[in-house]
Tab-separated table of C-alpha atoms in Angstrom:
chain	number	residue	atom	x	y	z
A	685	MET	CA	85.149	-212.070	-112.663
A	686	THR	CA	88.841	-212.132	-111.842
A	687	GLN	CA	90.474	-211.719	-108.470
A	688	TYR	CA	93.179	-209.091	-108.042
A	689	LEU	CA	95.698	-208.475	-105.291
A	690	VAL	CA	95.880	-204.775	-104.488
A	691	SER	CA	99.056	-204.238	-102.447
A	692	MET	CA	100.024	-201.093	-100.570
A	693	TYR	CA	103.719	-200.392	-100.019
A	694	GLN	CA	104.802	-198.048	-97.268
A	695	PRO	CA	108.175	-196.665	-96.244
A	696	ASP	CA	110.096	-198.177	-93.359
A	697	GLY	CA	110.483	-196.010	-90.315
A	698	ILE	CA	108.362	-193.955	-88.011
A	699	VAL	CA	104.578	-194.153	-88.297
A	700	PRO	CA	103.070	-190.726	-89.034
A	701	PRO	CA	101.523	-188.925	-86.045
A	702	PRO	CA	97.771	-189.298	-85.372
A	703	GLU	CA	96.944	-185.884	-86.836
A	704	VAL	CA	98.386	-187.047	-90.177
A	705	LEU	CA	97.399	-190.724	-90.089
A	706	GLY	CA	93.896	-190.255	-88.626
A	707	PRO	CA	92.290	-188.568	-91.654
A	708	ILE	CA	93.930	-191.096	-94.002
A	709	MET	CA	92.573	-194.019	-91.976
A	710	GLU	CA	89.080	-192.480	-92.062
A	711	LYS	CA	89.276	-192.292	-95.853
A	712	ILE	CA	90.519	-195.889	-96.021
A	713	GLY	CA	87.533	-196.906	-93.879
A	714	ALA	CA	85.160	-195.244	-96.350
A	715	PHE	CA	87.060	-196.857	-99.230
A	716	ASN	CA	86.611	-200.297	-97.625
A	717	GLU	CA	82.885	-199.660	-97.110
A	718	ASP	CA	82.558	-198.718	-100.794
A	719	LEU	CA	84.434	-201.863	-101.857
A	720	GLN	CA	82.053	-204.010	-99.820
A	721	ALA	CA	78.951	-202.179	-101.029
A	722	ALA	CA	80.084	-202.713	-104.648
A	723	GLY	CA	80.589	-206.432	-104.032
A	724	ALA	CA	84.254	-206.158	-105.052
A	725	TRP	CA	85.843	-206.941	-101.676
A	726	VAL	CA	86.935	-210.511	-100.960
A	727	PHE	CA	89.448	-210.039	-98.140
A	728	GLY	CA	92.009	-207.550	-96.936
A	729	ASN	CA	93.929	-206.244	-93.970
A	730	GLY	CA	96.953	-204.288	-92.853
A	731	LEU	CA	100.147	-206.030	-91.783
A	732	LEU	CA	102.334	-205.525	-88.755
A	733	ASP	CA	105.842	-204.109	-89.110
A	734	PRO	CA	108.265	-206.279	-91.151
A	735	SER	CA	110.262	-206.993	-87.993
A	736	SER	CA	107.322	-209.198	-86.916
A	737	ALA	CA	107.922	-211.556	-89.866
A	738	THR	CA	109.294	-215.083	-89.571
A	739	VAL	CA	111.055	-216.514	-92.620
A	740	LEU	CA	111.169	-220.231	-93.444
A	741	LYS	CA	113.804	-221.278	-95.972
A	742	LEU	CA	114.907	-224.687	-97.239
A	743	ASP	CA	118.679	-225.061	-96.905
A	744	GLY	CA	120.430	-228.396	-97.433
A	745	GLY	CA	117.261	-230.390	-96.874
A	746	GLU	CA	116.396	-228.593	-93.625
A	747	ILE	CA	114.067	-225.703	-92.957
A	748	LEU	CA	115.821	-222.710	-91.409
A	749	VAL	CA	113.669	-220.354	-89.350
A	750	THR	CA	114.838	-216.743	-89.015
A	751	ASP	CA	113.326	-213.544	-87.639
A	752	GLY	CA	112.666	-210.465	-89.682
A	753	PRO	CA	111.681	-209.787	-93.244
A	754	TYR	CA	112.829	-211.965	-96.117
A	755	LEU	CA	113.998	-208.905	-98.054
A	756	GLU	CA	115.542	-205.788	-96.591
A	757	GLY	CA	114.460	-202.572	-98.251
A	758	LYS	CA	113.302	-199.007	-97.790
A	759	GLU	CA	109.652	-199.993	-98.275
A	760	HIS	CA	107.555	-202.941	-97.201
A	761	LEU	CA	104.171	-204.471	-97.850
A	762	GLY	CA	101.919	-202.632	-95.436
A	763	GLY	CA	98.566	-204.106	-96.343
A	764	PHE	CA	96.499	-205.617	-99.100
A	765	ASP	CA	93.029	-206.254	-100.442
A	766	ILE	CA	91.807	-209.081	-102.618
A	767	LEU	CA	89.194	-207.796	-105.031
A	768	ASP	CA	86.806	-209.541	-107.386
A	769	CYS	CA	86.451	-207.360	-110.489
A	770	PRO	CA	85.196	-207.869	-114.034
A	771	ASP	CA	88.545	-206.813	-115.524
A	772	LEU	CA	91.855	-205.052	-114.918
A	773	ASP	CA	90.382	-201.641	-115.706
A	774	ALA	CA	87.843	-202.014	-112.902
A	775	ALA	CA	90.562	-203.151	-110.470
A	776	LEU	CA	92.712	-200.180	-111.475
A	777	VAL	CA	89.885	-197.787	-110.598
A	778	TRP	CA	89.987	-199.105	-107.031
A	779	GLY	CA	93.800	-199.100	-106.958
A	780	ARG	CA	93.941	-195.529	-108.244
A	781	ARG	CA	91.515	-194.402	-105.546
A	782	LEU	CA	93.633	-196.071	-102.845
A	783	ALA	CA	96.796	-194.409	-104.218
A	784	GLU	CA	95.060	-191.018	-104.084
A	785	ILE	CA	93.972	-191.607	-100.468
A	786	THR	CA	97.318	-192.844	-99.161
A	787	GLY	CA	99.885	-191.216	-101.428
A	788	LEU	CA	101.671	-194.595	-101.380
A	789	PRO	CA	102.630	-196.964	-104.210
A	790	ILE	CA	99.830	-199.405	-104.985
A	791	GLU	CA	100.357	-202.569	-107.020
A	792	VAL	CA	97.384	-204.215	-108.763
A	793	ARG	CA	98.081	-207.780	-109.829
A	794	PRO	CA	95.750	-210.491	-111.136
A	795	PHE	CA	95.728	-213.936	-109.582
A	796	ALA	CA	96.663	-216.858	-111.819
A	797	PRO	CA	93.719	-218.967	-112.976
A	798	ALA	CA	92.608	-221.488	-110.372
A	799	ARG	CA	94.066	-224.967	-110.770
A	800	GLY	CA	92.187	-228.193	-110.406
């Protein structure tokens, strides 16, 4: 089995109203239950707004600490799941389902082999 990072990217800006977001969140809840029942779920969660980020960067031998996202953009990482799947095709089935539920871009990416 290989672990995959399934990342959900969402647009910056206003969060959709409850009548739009509510049904999507219900479907995501069912999706998460199915992941767990299939034994594919390792870990996952949503993230707070990018403005909540703290960036640490080495500069001239010192670590600079700044507020806000590392990269500015029109979209941000909104949440992720780590899945344990037999192969990329199986991970893509889950990713495709999440893309259909959310209507958002979903990135499926394998982890590098464990070291040590």
